[in-house]
Amino acid sequence: MSPSTAGKQLGFLLARHGRIMNTRLRQALDSSGLSPRHAVLLCRLDESGPLSQQGLIDVLSIDASGLVAVLNDLEREGLAERRRDPADRRRHIVEITAEGKRAVASIEVAVADVEQEAFAGFSADELQQLHGLLSRIHGEPADEACAED
């Protein structure tokens, strides 16, 4: 495959822009000490309320060891906490803290700034269409385990 052909392949184009957005998001979140994975998990907890660890694994399509590592970081920073489920002591419930909610507000501003710059040339309809199309890309749960932190 020639270099010009590789640049036209949709998979390569998505991978390139994915790396660019990942770098921009990392830079925007850098002052908070959070990675995109931390930010996604905190935002999910803020949106959904308390969830079991298994529930987070399911909704985030993340492997158990990856989730535990991110939760350890968030707990250490006081942004989330795990507690035993009183109804089933084998389960852990994860909940965002007040400090975590403040972090989410900063995350939302940082992400909005990155998106505003990156998608400045798109109309609202185009952004909605892009979101819909990207949401339809077929993936496997194990794909998240391959994601960089």
mmCIF file of N, CA and C in Angstrom:
data_model
loop_
_atom_site.group_PDB
_atom_site.id
_atom_site.type_symbol
_atom_site.label_atom_id
_atom_site.label_comp_id
_atom_site.label_asym_id
_atom_site.label_seq_id
_atom_site.Cartn_x
_atom_site.Cartn_y
_atom_site.Cartn_z
ATOM 1 N N MET A 1 0.860 -1.175 0.000
ATOM 2 C CA MET A 1 0.000 0.000 0.000
ATOM 3 C C MET A 1 0.904 1.234 0.000
ATOM 4 N N SER A 2 0.661 2.126 -0.911
ATOM 5 C CA SER A 2 1.470 3.334 -1.014
ATOM 6 C C SER A 2 1.084 4.313 0.095
ATOM 7 N N PRO A 3 1.992 5.239 0.442
ATOM 8 C CA PRO A 3 1.678 6.231 1.479
ATOM 9 C C PRO A 3 0.429 7.042 1.155
ATOM 10 N N SER A 4 0.209 7.349 -0.138
ATOM 11 C CA SER A 4 -0.978 8.136 -0.485
ATOM 12 C C SER A 4 -2.256 7.317 -0.290
ATOM 13 N N THR A 5 -2.185 5.999 -0.552
ATOM 14 C CA THR A 5 -3.342 5.130 -0.352
ATOM 15 C C THR A 5 -3.637 4.988 1.136
ATOM 16 N N ALA A 6 -2.584 4.826 1.958
ATOM 17 C CA ALA A 6 -2.771 4.673 3.406
ATOM 18 C C ALA A 6 -3.444 5.900 3.994
ATOM 19 N N GLY A 7 -3.124 7.065 3.491
ATOM 20 C CA GLY A 7 -3.723 8.295 4.000
ATOM 21 C C GLY A 7 -5.198 8.429 3.659
ATOM 22 N N LYS A 8 -5.656 7.659 2.682
ATOM 23 C CA LYS A 8 -7.054 7.718 2.267
ATOM 24 C C LYS A 8 -7.903 6.629 2.924
ATOM 25 N N GLN A 9 -7.266 5.660 3.551
ATOM 26 C CA GLN A 9 -7.997 4.584 4.214
ATOM 27 C C GLN A 9 -8.688 5.146 5.455
ATOM 28 N N LEU A 10 -9.975 4.878 5.582
ATOM 29 C CA LEU A 10 -10.760 5.427 6.681
ATOM 30 C C LEU A 10 -10.208 5.014 8.047
ATOM 31 N N GLY A 11 -9.794 3.769 8.171
ATOM 32 C CA GLY A 11 -9.232 3.298 9.444
ATOM 33 C C GLY A 11 -8.004 4.095 9.856
ATOM 34 N N PHE A 12 -7.109 4.362 8.909
ATOM 35 C CA PHE A 12 -5.910 5.143 9.214
ATOM 36 C C PHE A 12 -6.264 6.589 9.545
ATOM 37 N N LEU A 13 -7.222 7.133 8.815
ATOM 38 C CA LEU A 13 -7.657 8.507 9.064
ATOM 39 C C LEU A 13 -8.254 8.636 10.475
ATOM 40 N N LEU A 14 -9.107 7.692 10.861
ATOM 41 C CA LEU A 14 -9.685 7.710 12.202
ATOM 42 C C LEU A 14 -8.607 7.531 13.270
ATOM 43 N N ALA A 15 -7.660 6.632 13.015
ATOM 44 C CA ALA A 15 -6.582 6.415 13.988
ATOM 45 C C ALA A 15 -5.750 7.685 14.171
ATOM 46 N N ARG A 16 -5.447 8.350 13.092
ATOM 47 C CA ARG A 16 -4.656 9.588 13.163
ATOM 48 C C ARG A 16 -5.393 10.659 13.966
ATOM 49 N N HIS A 17 -6.656 10.863 13.630
ATOM 50 C CA HIS A 17 -7.416 11.901 14.332
ATOM 51 C C HIS A 17 -7.719 11.498 15.776
ATOM 52 N N GLY A 18 -7.835 10.195 16.022
ATOM 53 C CA GLY A 18 -7.992 9.723 17.397
ATOM 54 C C GLY A 18 -6.779 10.061 18.239
ATOM 55 N N ARG A 19 -5.592 9.856 17.670
ATOM 56 C CA ARG A 19 -4.350 10.210 18.394
ATOM 57 C C ARG A 19 -4.269 11.706 18.640
ATOM 58 N N ILE A 20 -4.660 12.487 17.647
ATOM 59 C CA ILE A 20 -4.633 13.953 17.794
ATOM 60 C C ILE A 20 -5.573 14.390 18.920
ATOM 61 N N MET A 21 -6.807 13.878 18.903
ATOM 62 C CA MET A 21 -7.765 14.253 19.949
ATOM 63 C C MET A 21 -7.308 13.766 21.314
ATOM 64 N N ASN A 22 -6.749 12.567 21.377
ATOM 65 C CA ASN A 22 -6.245 12.043 22.642
ATOM 66 C C ASN A 22 -5.158 12.964 23.196
ATOM 67 N N THR A 23 -4.253 13.400 22.341
ATOM 68 C CA THR A 23 -3.183 14.308 22.769
ATOM 69 C C THR A 23 -3.755 15.631 23.250
ATOM 70 N N ARG A 24 -4.705 16.184 22.500
ATOM 71 C CA ARG A 24 -5.314 17.459 22.900
ATOM 72 C C ARG A 24 -6.064 17.333 24.225
ATOM 73 N N LEU A 25 -6.802 16.234 24.393
ATOM 74 C CA LEU A 25 -7.525 16.029 25.645
ATOM 75 C C LEU A 25 -6.560 15.847 26.813
ATOM 76 N N ARG A 26 -5.493 15.080 26.597
ATOM 77 C CA ARG A 26 -4.486 14.907 27.650
ATOM 78 C C ARG A 26 -3.897 16.251 28.064
ATOM 79 N N GLN A 27 -3.562 17.071 27.079
ATOM 80 C CA GLN A 27 -2.999 18.387 27.380
ATOM 81 C C GLN A 27 -4.001 19.249 28.142
ATOM 82 N N ALA A 28 -5.264 19.199 27.749
ATOM 83 C CA ALA A 28 -6.292 20.009 28.407
ATOM 84 C C ALA A 28 -6.541 19.525 29.836
ATOM 85 N N LEU A 29 -6.435 18.228 30.058
ATOM 86 C CA LEU A 29 -6.683 17.667 31.382
ATOM 87 C C LEU A 29 -5.438 17.632 32.264
ATOM 88 N N ASP A 30 -4.287 17.915 31.673
ATOM 89 C CA ASP A 30 -3.008 17.767 32.365
ATOM 90 C C ASP A 30 -2.950 18.508 33.702
ATOM 91 N N SER A 31 -3.475 19.701 33.756
ATOM 92 C CA SER A 31 -3.391 20.480 34.997
ATOM 93 C C SER A 31 -4.190 19.830 36.124
ATOM 94 N N SER A 32 -5.191 19.011 35.777
ATOM 95 C CA SER A 32 -5.985 18.340 36.803
ATOM 96 C C SER A 32 -5.343 17.032 37.256
ATOM 97 N N GLY A 33 -4.329 16.571 36.513
ATOM 98 C CA GLY A 33 -3.683 15.306 36.844
ATOM 99 C C GLY A 33 -4.488 14.092 36.400
ATOM 100 N N LEU A 34 -5.532 14.309 35.599
ATOM 101 C CA LEU A 34 -6.390 13.226 35.144
ATOM 102 C C LEU A 34 -6.085 12.860 33.702
ATOM 103 N N SER A 35 -6.261 11.592 33.389
ATOM 104 C CA SER A 35 -6.170 11.131 32.006
ATOM 105 C C SER A 35 -7.582 11.088 31.434
ATOM 106 N N PRO A 36 -7.710 10.921 30.128
ATOM 107 C CA PRO A 36 -9.052 10.767 29.562
ATOM 108 C C PRO A 36 -9.838 9.614 30.199
ATOM 109 N N ARG A 37 -9.175 8.518 30.547
ATOM 110 C CA ARG A 37 -9.871 7.391 31.195
ATOM 111 C C ARG A 37 -10.439 7.796 32.547
ATOM 112 N N HIS A 38 -9.652 8.540 33.322
ATOM 113 C CA HIS A 38 -10.145 9.039 34.619
ATOM 114 C C HIS A 38 -11.356 9.941 34.398
ATOM 115 N N ALA A 39 -11.230 10.831 33.422
ATOM 116 C CA ALA A 39 -12.281 11.801 33.159
ATOM 117 C C ALA A 39 -13.574 11.113 32.726
ATOM 118 N N VAL A 40 -13.477 10.126 31.847
ATOM 119 C CA VAL A 40 -14.665 9.414 31.377
ATOM 120 C C VAL A 40 -15.365 8.727 32.546
ATOM 121 N N LEU A 41 -14.592 8.082 33.399
ATOM 122 C CA LEU A 41 -15.187 7.369 34.526
ATOM 123 C C LEU A 41 -15.870 8.349 35.486
ATOM 124 N N LEU A 42 -15.210 9.453 35.798
ATOM 125 C CA LEU A 42 -15.818 10.444 36.685
ATOM 126 C C LEU A 42 -17.097 11.021 36.088
ATOM 127 N N CYS A 43 -17.058 11.354 34.815
ATOM 128 C CA CYS A 43 -18.251 11.911 34.165
ATOM 129 C C CYS A 43 -19.386 10.901 34.165
ATOM 130 N N ARG A 44 -19.085 9.632 33.955
ATOM 131 C CA ARG A 44 -20.120 8.593 33.974
ATOM 132 C C ARG A 44 -20.746 8.491 35.365
ATOM 133 N N LEU A 45 -19.907 8.509 36.405
ATOM 134 C CA LEU A 45 -20.430 8.453 37.775
ATOM 135 C C LEU A 45 -21.274 9.681 38.096
ATOM 136 N N ASP A 46 -20.843 10.824 37.618
ATOM 137 C CA ASP A 46 -21.595 12.050 37.865
ATOM 138 C C ASP A 46 -22.965 11.987 37.189
ATOM 139 N N GLU A 47 -22.991 11.430 36.005
ATOM 140 C CA GLU A 47 -24.225 11.331 35.229
ATOM 141 C C GLU A 47 -25.175 10.270 35.780
ATOM 142 N N SER A 48 -24.628 9.131 36.173
ATOM 143 C CA SER A 48 -25.472 7.987 36.534
ATOM 144 C C SER A 48 -25.751 7.866 38.024
ATOM 145 N N GLY A 49 -24.894 8.432 38.841
ATOM 146 C CA GLY A 49 -24.989 8.162 40.269
ATOM 147 C C GLY A 49 -24.196 6.907 40.587
ATOM 148 N N PRO A 50 -24.292 6.438 41.817
ATOM 149 C CA PRO A 50 -23.512 5.255 42.226
ATOM 150 C C PRO A 50 -23.772 4.053 41.338
ATOM 151 N N LEU A 51 -22.703 3.343 41.025
ATOM 152 C CA LEU A 51 -22.789 2.118 40.220
ATOM 153 C C LEU A 51 -21.905 1.053 40.846
ATOM 154 N N SER A 52 -22.247 -0.191 40.604
ATOM 155 C CA SER A 52 -21.366 -1.271 41.030
ATOM 156 C C SER A 52 -20.140 -1.277 40.119
ATOM 157 N N GLN A 53 -19.066 -1.896 40.602
ATOM 158 C CA GLN A 53 -17.880 -2.005 39.743
ATOM 159 C C GLN A 53 -18.229 -2.768 38.480
ATOM 160 N N GLN A 54 -19.034 -3.827 38.599
ATOM 161 C CA GLN A 54 -19.438 -4.587 37.414
ATOM 162 C C GLN A 54 -20.258 -3.713 36.474
ATOM 163 N N GLY A 55 -21.096 -2.866 37.019
ATOM 164 C CA GLY A 55 -21.874 -1.948 36.194
ATOM 165 C C GLY A 55 -20.981 -1.008 35.414
ATOM 166 N N LEU A 56 -19.917 -0.523 36.057
ATOM 167 C CA LEU A 56 -18.961 0.345 35.356
ATOM 168 C C LEU A 56 -18.226 -0.418 34.263
ATOM 169 N N ILE A 57 -17.852 -1.653 34.544
ATOM 170 C CA ILE A 57 -17.189 -2.481 33.531
ATOM 171 C C ILE A 57 -18.093 -2.605 32.315
ATOM 172 N N ASP A 58 -19.381 -2.838 32.564
ATOM 173 C CA ASP A 58 -20.333 -3.019 31.465
ATOM 174 C C ASP A 58 -20.553 -1.732 30.669
ATOM 175 N N VAL A 59 -20.807 -0.610 31.338
ATOM 176 C CA VAL A 59 -21.136 0.618 30.608
ATOM 177 C C VAL A 59 -19.922 1.258 29.954
ATOM 178 N N LEU A 60 -18.737 1.036 30.515
ATOM 179 C CA LEU A 60 -17.536 1.635 29.940
ATOM 180 C C LEU A 60 -16.786 0.680 29.015
ATOM 181 N N SER A 61 -17.212 -0.576 28.957
ATOM 182 C CA SER A 61 -16.506 -1.592 28.166
ATOM 183 C C SER A 61 -15.019 -1.592 28.491
ATOM 184 N N ILE A 62 -14.726 -1.677 29.769
ATOM 185 C CA ILE A 62 -13.350 -1.675 30.245
ATOM 186 C C ILE A 62 -13.100 -2.989 30.961
ATOM 187 N N ASP A 63 -11.865 -3.473 30.933
ATOM 188 C CA ASP A 63 -11.567 -4.717 31.638
ATOM 189 C C ASP A 63 -11.440 -4.435 33.137
ATOM 190 N N ALA A 64 -11.655 -5.461 33.941
ATOM 191 C CA ALA A 64 -11.698 -5.316 35.400
ATOM 192 C C ALA A 64 -10.401 -4.741 35.962
ATOM 193 N N SER A 65 -9.262 -5.211 35.489
ATOM 194 C CA SER A 65 -7.995 -4.715 36.030
ATOM 195 C C SER A 65 -7.776 -3.246 35.671
ATOM 196 N N GLY A 66 -8.191 -2.851 34.480
ATOM 197 C CA GLY A 66 -8.084 -1.442 34.087
ATOM 198 C C GLY A 66 -8.974 -0.565 34.942
ATOM 199 N N LEU A 67 -10.185 -1.047 35.224
ATOM 200 C CA LEU A 67 -11.101 -0.291 36.076
ATOM 201 C C LEU A 67 -10.526 -0.123 37.473
ATOM 202 N N VAL A 68 -10.005 -1.198 38.039
ATOM 203 C CA VAL A 68 -9.452 -1.130 39.398
ATOM 204 C C VAL A 68 -8.300 -0.125 39.456
ATOM 205 N N ALA A 69 -7.461 -0.110 38.453
ATOM 206 C CA ALA A 69 -6.335 0.832 38.436
ATOM 207 C C ALA A 69 -6.833 2.277 38.412
ATOM 208 N N VAL A 70 -7.829 2.561 37.578
ATOM 209 C CA VAL A 70 -8.381 3.919 37.492
ATOM 210 C C VAL A 70 -9.075 4.279 38.803
ATOM 211 N N LEU A 71 -9.840 3.350 39.361
ATOM 212 C CA LEU A 71 -10.518 3.622 40.636
ATOM 213 C C LEU A 71 -9.524 3.861 41.764
ATOM 214 N N ASN A 72 -8.435 3.110 41.770
ATOM 215 C CA ASN A 72 -7.407 3.340 42.792
ATOM 216 C C ASN A 72 -6.886 4.771 42.714
ATOM 217 N N ASP A 73 -6.629 5.242 41.502
ATOM 218 C CA ASP A 73 -6.154 6.625 41.317
ATOM 219 C C ASP A 73 -7.192 7.628 41.801
ATOM 220 N N LEU A 74 -8.452 7.418 41.408
ATOM 221 C CA LEU A 74 -9.515 8.360 41.768
ATOM 222 C C LEU A 74 -9.755 8.377 43.274
ATOM 223 N N GLU A 75 -9.686 7.218 43.914
ATOM 224 C CA GLU A 75 -9.842 7.167 45.371
ATOM 225 C C GLU A 75 -8.687 7.869 46.072
ATOM 226 N N ARG A 76 -7.488 7.640 45.587
ATOM 227 C CA ARG A 76 -6.301 8.266 46.179
ATOM 228 C C ARG A 76 -6.408 9.796 46.130
ATOM 229 N N GLU A 77 -7.022 10.304 45.070
ATOM 230 C CA GLU A 77 -7.187 11.754 44.907
ATOM 231 C C GLU A 77 -8.462 12.281 45.570
ATOM 232 N N GLY A 78 -9.256 11.397 46.155
ATOM 233 C CA GLY A 78 -10.482 11.809 46.826
ATOM 234 C C GLY A 78 -11.612 12.170 45.878
ATOM 235 N N LEU A 79 -11.571 11.663 44.643
ATOM 236 C CA LEU A 79 -12.569 11.996 43.639
ATOM 237 C C LEU A 79 -13.702 10.980 43.550
ATOM 238 N N ALA A 80 -13.453 9.777 44.029
ATOM 239 C CA ALA A 80 -14.464 8.715 44.039
ATOM 240 C C ALA A 80 -14.187 7.820 45.235
ATOM 241 N N GLU A 81 -15.210 7.069 45.612
ATOM 242 C CA GLU A 81 -15.015 6.118 46.713
ATOM 243 C C GLU A 81 -15.781 4.838 46.432
ATOM 244 N N ARG A 82 -15.203 3.737 46.913
ATOM 245 C CA ARG A 82 -15.843 2.428 46.817
ATOM 246 C C ARG A 82 -16.301 2.022 48.209
ATOM 247 N N ARG A 83 -17.451 1.399 48.241
ATOM 248 C CA ARG A 83 -17.939 0.853 49.510
ATOM 249 C C ARG A 83 -18.657 -0.454 49.213
ATOM 250 N N ARG A 84 -18.741 -1.295 50.220
ATOM 251 C CA ARG A 84 -19.455 -2.568 50.066
ATOM 252 C C ARG A 84 -20.945 -2.300 49.916
ATOM 253 N N ASP A 85 -21.582 -3.071 49.068
ATOM 254 C CA ASP A 85 -23.029 -2.999 48.906
ATOM 255 C C ASP A 85 -23.665 -3.676 50.120
ATOM 256 N N PRO A 86 -24.464 -2.958 50.907
ATOM 257 C CA PRO A 86 -25.060 -3.572 52.088
ATOM 258 C C PRO A 86 -25.972 -4.765 51.756
ATOM 259 N N ALA A 87 -26.528 -4.769 50.556
ATOM 260 C CA ALA A 87 -27.408 -5.870 50.147
ATOM 261 C C ALA A 87 -26.623 -7.099 49.688
ATOM 262 N N ASP A 88 -25.367 -6.898 49.275
ATOM 263 C CA ASP A 88 -24.528 -7.995 48.792
ATOM 264 C C ASP A 88 -23.080 -7.626 49.070
ATOM 265 N N ARG A 89 -22.542 -8.103 50.163
ATOM 266 C CA ARG A 89 -21.204 -7.712 50.617
ATOM 267 C C ARG A 89 -20.096 -8.087 49.625
ATOM 268 N N ARG A 90 -20.402 -8.901 48.629
ATOM 269 C CA ARG A 90 -19.390 -9.246 47.617
ATOM 270 C C ARG A 90 -19.215 -8.134 46.595
ATOM 271 N N ARG A 91 -20.222 -7.268 46.464
ATOM 272 C CA ARG A 91 -20.201 -6.193 45.463
ATOM 273 C C ARG A 91 -19.659 -4.906 46.066
ATOM 274 N N HIS A 92 -18.976 -4.149 45.228
ATOM 275 C CA HIS A 92 -18.552 -2.799 45.596
ATOM 276 C C HIS A 92 -19.375 -1.788 44.808
ATOM 277 N N ILE A 93 -19.818 -0.766 45.491
ATOM 278 C CA ILE A 93 -20.518 0.343 44.856
ATOM 279 C C ILE A 93 -19.526 1.497 44.755
ATOM 280 N N VAL A 94 -19.486 2.124 43.591
ATOM 281 C CA VAL A 94 -18.577 3.246 43.352
ATOM 282 C C VAL A 94 -19.412 4.513 43.264
ATOM 283 N N GLU A 95 -18.951 5.540 43.961
ATOM 284 C CA GLU A 95 -19.687 6.801 43.998
ATOM 285 C C GLU A 95 -18.717 7.967 43.855
ATOM 286 N N ILE A 96 -19.156 8.985 43.154
ATOM 287 C CA ILE A 96 -18.352 10.194 43.003
ATOM 288 C C ILE A 96 -18.451 11.006 44.293
ATOM 289 N N THR A 97 -17.364 11.666 44.664
ATOM 290 C CA THR A 97 -17.362 12.523 45.853
ATOM 291 C C THR A 97 -17.660 13.963 45.449
ATOM 292 N N ALA A 98 -17.814 14.816 46.439
ATOM 293 C CA ALA A 98 -18.027 16.246 46.166
ATOM 294 C C ALA A 98 -16.830 16.810 45.401
ATOM 295 N N GLU A 99 -15.635 16.398 45.775
ATOM 296 C CA GLU A 99 -14.431 16.846 45.060
ATOM 297 C C GLU A 99 -14.444 16.335 43.624
ATOM 298 N N GLY A 100 -14.924 15.113 43.427
ATOM 299 C CA GLY A 100 -15.054 14.552 42.085
ATOM 300 C C GLY A 100 -16.029 15.338 41.238
ATOM 301 N N LYS A 101 -17.131 15.793 41.841
ATOM 302 C CA LYS A 101 -18.103 16.614 41.116
ATOM 303 C C LYS A 101 -17.482 17.941 40.680
ATOM 304 N N ARG A 102 -16.638 18.512 41.523
ATOM 305 C CA ARG A 102 -15.941 19.747 41.131
ATOM 306 C C ARG A 102 -14.971 19.467 39.977
ATOM 307 N N ALA A 103 -14.328 18.317 40.018
ATOM 308 C CA ALA A 103 -13.413 17.941 38.930
ATOM 309 C C ALA A 103 -14.174 17.773 37.620
ATOM 310 N N VAL A 104 -15.382 17.225 37.686
ATOM 311 C CA VAL A 104 -16.197 17.037 36.473
ATOM 312 C C VAL A 104 -16.495 18.382 35.825
ATOM 313 N N ALA A 105 -16.780 19.382 36.625
ATOM 314 C CA ALA A 105 -17.048 20.714 36.061
ATOM 315 C C ALA A 105 -15.835 21.211 35.277
ATOM 316 N N SER A 106 -14.640 20.992 35.799
ATOM 317 C CA SER A 106 -13.411 21.386 35.097
ATOM 318 C C SER A 106 -13.187 20.543 33.849
ATOM 319 N N ILE A 107 -13.480 19.269 33.960
ATOM 320 C CA ILE A 107 -13.330 18.358 32.814
ATOM 321 C C ILE A 107 -14.241 18.812 31.679
ATOM 322 N N GLU A 108 -15.483 19.131 32.003
ATOM 323 C CA GLU A 108 -16.440 19.534 30.973
ATOM 324 C C GLU A 108 -15.993 20.801 30.252
ATOM 325 N N VAL A 109 -15.432 21.751 30.985
ATOM 326 C CA VAL A 109 -14.921 22.982 30.367
ATOM 327 C C VAL A 109 -13.737 22.655 29.462
ATOM 328 N N ALA A 110 -12.813 21.836 29.951
ATOM 329 C CA ALA A 110 -11.618 21.489 29.170
ATOM 330 C C ALA A 110 -11.996 20.756 27.886
ATOM 331 N N VAL A 111 -12.907 19.796 27.982
ATOM 332 C CA VAL A 111 -13.323 19.033 26.807
ATOM 333 C C VAL A 111 -14.075 19.933 25.828
ATOM 334 N N ALA A 112 -14.936 20.790 26.334
ATOM 335 C CA ALA A 112 -15.670 21.708 25.464
ATOM 336 C C ALA A 112 -14.713 22.620 24.700
ATOM 337 N N ASP A 113 -13.672 23.101 25.359
ATOM 338 C CA ASP A 113 -12.683 23.948 24.687
ATOM 339 C C ASP A 113 -11.972 23.189 23.570
ATOM 340 N N VAL A 114 -11.569 21.947 23.849
ATOM 341 C CA VAL A 114 -10.891 21.126 22.835
ATOM 342 C C VAL A 114 -11.828 20.878 21.658
ATOM 343 N N GLU A 115 -13.073 20.511 21.963
ATOM 344 C CA GLU A 115 -14.031 20.234 20.890
ATOM 345 C C GLU A 115 -14.361 21.483 20.084
ATOM 346 N N GLN A 116 -14.487 22.605 20.742
ATOM 347 C CA GLN A 116 -14.801 23.843 20.025
ATOM 348 C C GLN A 116 -13.708 24.166 19.009
ATOM 349 N N GLU A 117 -12.473 23.989 19.411
ATOM 350 C CA GLU A 117 -11.359 24.255 18.498
ATOM 351 C C GLU A 117 -11.304 23.218 17.376
ATOM 352 N N ALA A 118 -11.432 21.945 17.742
ATOM 353 C CA ALA A 118 -11.285 20.870 16.759
ATOM 354 C C ALA A 118 -12.415 20.858 15.728
ATOM 355 N N PHE A 119 -13.623 21.199 16.160
ATOM 356 C CA PHE A 119 -14.784 21.098 15.281
ATOM 357 C C PHE A 119 -15.339 22.455 14.864
ATOM 358 N N ALA A 120 -14.489 23.458 14.872
ATOM 359 C CA ALA A 120 -14.924 24.823 14.559
ATOM 360 C C ALA A 120 -15.563 24.934 13.171
ATOM 361 N N GLY A 121 -15.142 24.110 12.241
ATOM 362 C CA GLY A 121 -15.666 24.195 10.883
ATOM 363 C C GLY A 121 -16.927 23.386 10.646
ATOM 364 N N PHE A 122 -17.480 22.788 11.682
ATOM 365 C CA PHE A 122 -18.661 21.941 11.539
ATOM 366 C C PHE A 122 -19.911 22.677 12.010
ATOM 367 N N SER A 123 -21.022 22.433 11.328
ATOM 368 C CA SER A 123 -22.311 22.956 11.792
ATOM 369 C C SER A 123 -22.833 22.033 12.896
ATOM 370 N N ALA A 124 -23.853 22.484 13.604
ATOM 371 C CA ALA A 124 -24.464 21.655 14.650
ATOM 372 C C ALA A 124 -25.016 20.363 14.059
ATOM 373 N N ASP A 125 -25.625 20.451 12.877
ATOM 374 C CA ASP A 125 -26.165 19.252 12.221
ATOM 375 C C ASP A 125 -25.047 18.279 11.846
ATOM 376 N N GLU A 126 -23.948 18.809 11.337
ATOM 377 C CA GLU A 126 -22.822 17.943 10.972
ATOM 378 C C GLU A 126 -22.234 17.253 12.197
ATOM 379 N N LEU A 127 -22.133 17.982 13.306
ATOM 380 C CA LEU A 127 -21.617 17.377 14.529
ATOM 381 C C LEU A 127 -22.534 16.269 15.024
ATOM 382 N N GLN A 128 -23.832 16.494 14.938
ATOM 383 C CA GLN A 128 -24.792 15.476 15.353
ATOM 384 C C GLN A 128 -24.675 14.245 14.451
ATOM 385 N N GLN A 129 -24.519 14.473 13.169
ATOM 386 C CA GLN A 129 -24.378 13.364 12.224
ATOM 387 C C GLN A 129 -23.078 12.606 12.482
ATOM 388 N N LEU A 130 -21.984 13.322 12.699
ATOM 389 C CA LEU A 130 -20.700 12.686 12.979
ATOM 390 C C LEU A 130 -20.797 11.835 14.241
ATOM 391 N N HIS A 131 -21.400 12.382 15.277
ATOM 392 C CA HIS A 131 -21.565 11.649 16.525
ATOM 393 C C HIS A 131 -22.357 10.364 16.286
ATOM 394 N N GLY A 132 -23.438 10.466 15.550
ATOM 395 C CA GLY A 132 -24.254 9.293 15.254
ATOM 396 C C GLY A 132 -23.496 8.232 14.474
ATOM 397 N N LEU A 133 -22.741 8.666 13.478
ATOM 398 C CA LEU A 133 -21.978 7.710 12.670
ATOM 399 C C LEU A 133 -20.884 7.031 13.483
ATOM 400 N N LEU A 134 -20.141 7.819 14.261
ATOM 401 C CA LEU A 134 -19.067 7.236 15.067
ATOM 402 C C LEU A 134 -19.616 6.279 16.120
ATOM 403 N N SER A 135 -20.798 6.575 16.641
ATOM 404 C CA SER A 135 -21.417 5.709 17.644
ATOM 405 C C SER A 135 -21.792 4.350 17.074
ATOM 406 N N ARG A 136 -21.905 4.266 15.780
ATOM 407 C CA ARG A 136 -22.307 3.016 15.135
ATOM 408 C C ARG A 136 -21.126 2.126 14.773
ATOM 409 N N ILE A 137 -19.902 2.585 14.960
ATOM 410 C CA ILE A 137 -18.744 1.757 14.617
ATOM 411 C C ILE A 137 -18.732 0.531 15.519
ATOM 412 N N HIS A 138 -18.610 -0.626 14.908
ATOM 413 C CA HIS A 138 -18.617 -1.885 15.647
ATOM 414 C C HIS A 138 -17.292 -2.054 16.387
ATOM 415 N N GLY A 139 -17.397 -2.385 17.644
ATOM 416 C CA GLY A 139 -16.216 -2.655 18.450
ATOM 417 C C GLY A 139 -16.466 -3.833 19.361
ATOM 418 N N GLU A 140 -15.419 -4.314 19.940
ATOM 419 C CA GLU A 140 -15.492 -5.429 20.883
ATOM 420 C C GLU A 140 -15.151 -4.892 22.280
ATOM 421 N N PRO A 141 -15.701 -5.508 23.336
ATOM 422 C CA PRO A 141 -15.353 -5.047 24.685
ATOM 423 C C PRO A 141 -13.856 -5.047 24.951
ATOM 424 N N ALA A 142 -13.131 -5.985 24.375
ATOM 425 C CA ALA A 142 -11.686 -6.059 24.593
ATOM 426 C C ALA A 142 -10.941 -4.899 23.943
ATOM 427 N N ASP A 143 -11.590 -4.185 23.011
ATOM 428 C CA ASP A 143 -10.927 -3.060 22.347
ATOM 429 C C ASP A 143 -10.522 -1.986 23.331
ATOM 430 N N GLU A 144 -11.317 -1.759 24.373
ATOM 431 C CA GLU A 144 -10.997 -0.736 25.368
ATOM 432 C C GLU A 144 -9.710 -1.079 26.104
ATOM 433 N N ALA A 145 -9.446 -2.371 26.308
ATOM 434 C CA ALA A 145 -8.247 -2.768 27.031
ATOM 435 C C ALA A 145 -7.001 -2.368 26.264
ATOM 436 N N CYS A 146 -7.130 -2.180 24.963
ATOM 437 C CA CYS A 146 -5.990 -1.791 24.134
ATOM 438 C C CYS A 146 -5.735 -0.294 24.153
ATOM 439 N N ALA A 147 -6.682 0.461 24.659
ATOM 440 C CA ALA A 147 -6.574 1.911 24.656
ATOM 441 C C ALA A 147 -5.452 2.372 25.562
ATOM 442 N N GLU A 148 -4.766 3.408 25.129
ATOM 443 C CA GLU A 148 -3.710 3.985 25.951
ATOM 444 C C GLU A 148 -4.328 4.801 27.055
ATOM 445 N N ASP A 149 -3.629 4.890 28.179
ATOM 446 C CA ASP A 149 -4.100 5.748 29.286
ATOM 447 C C ASP A 149 -3.807 7.179 28.998
#
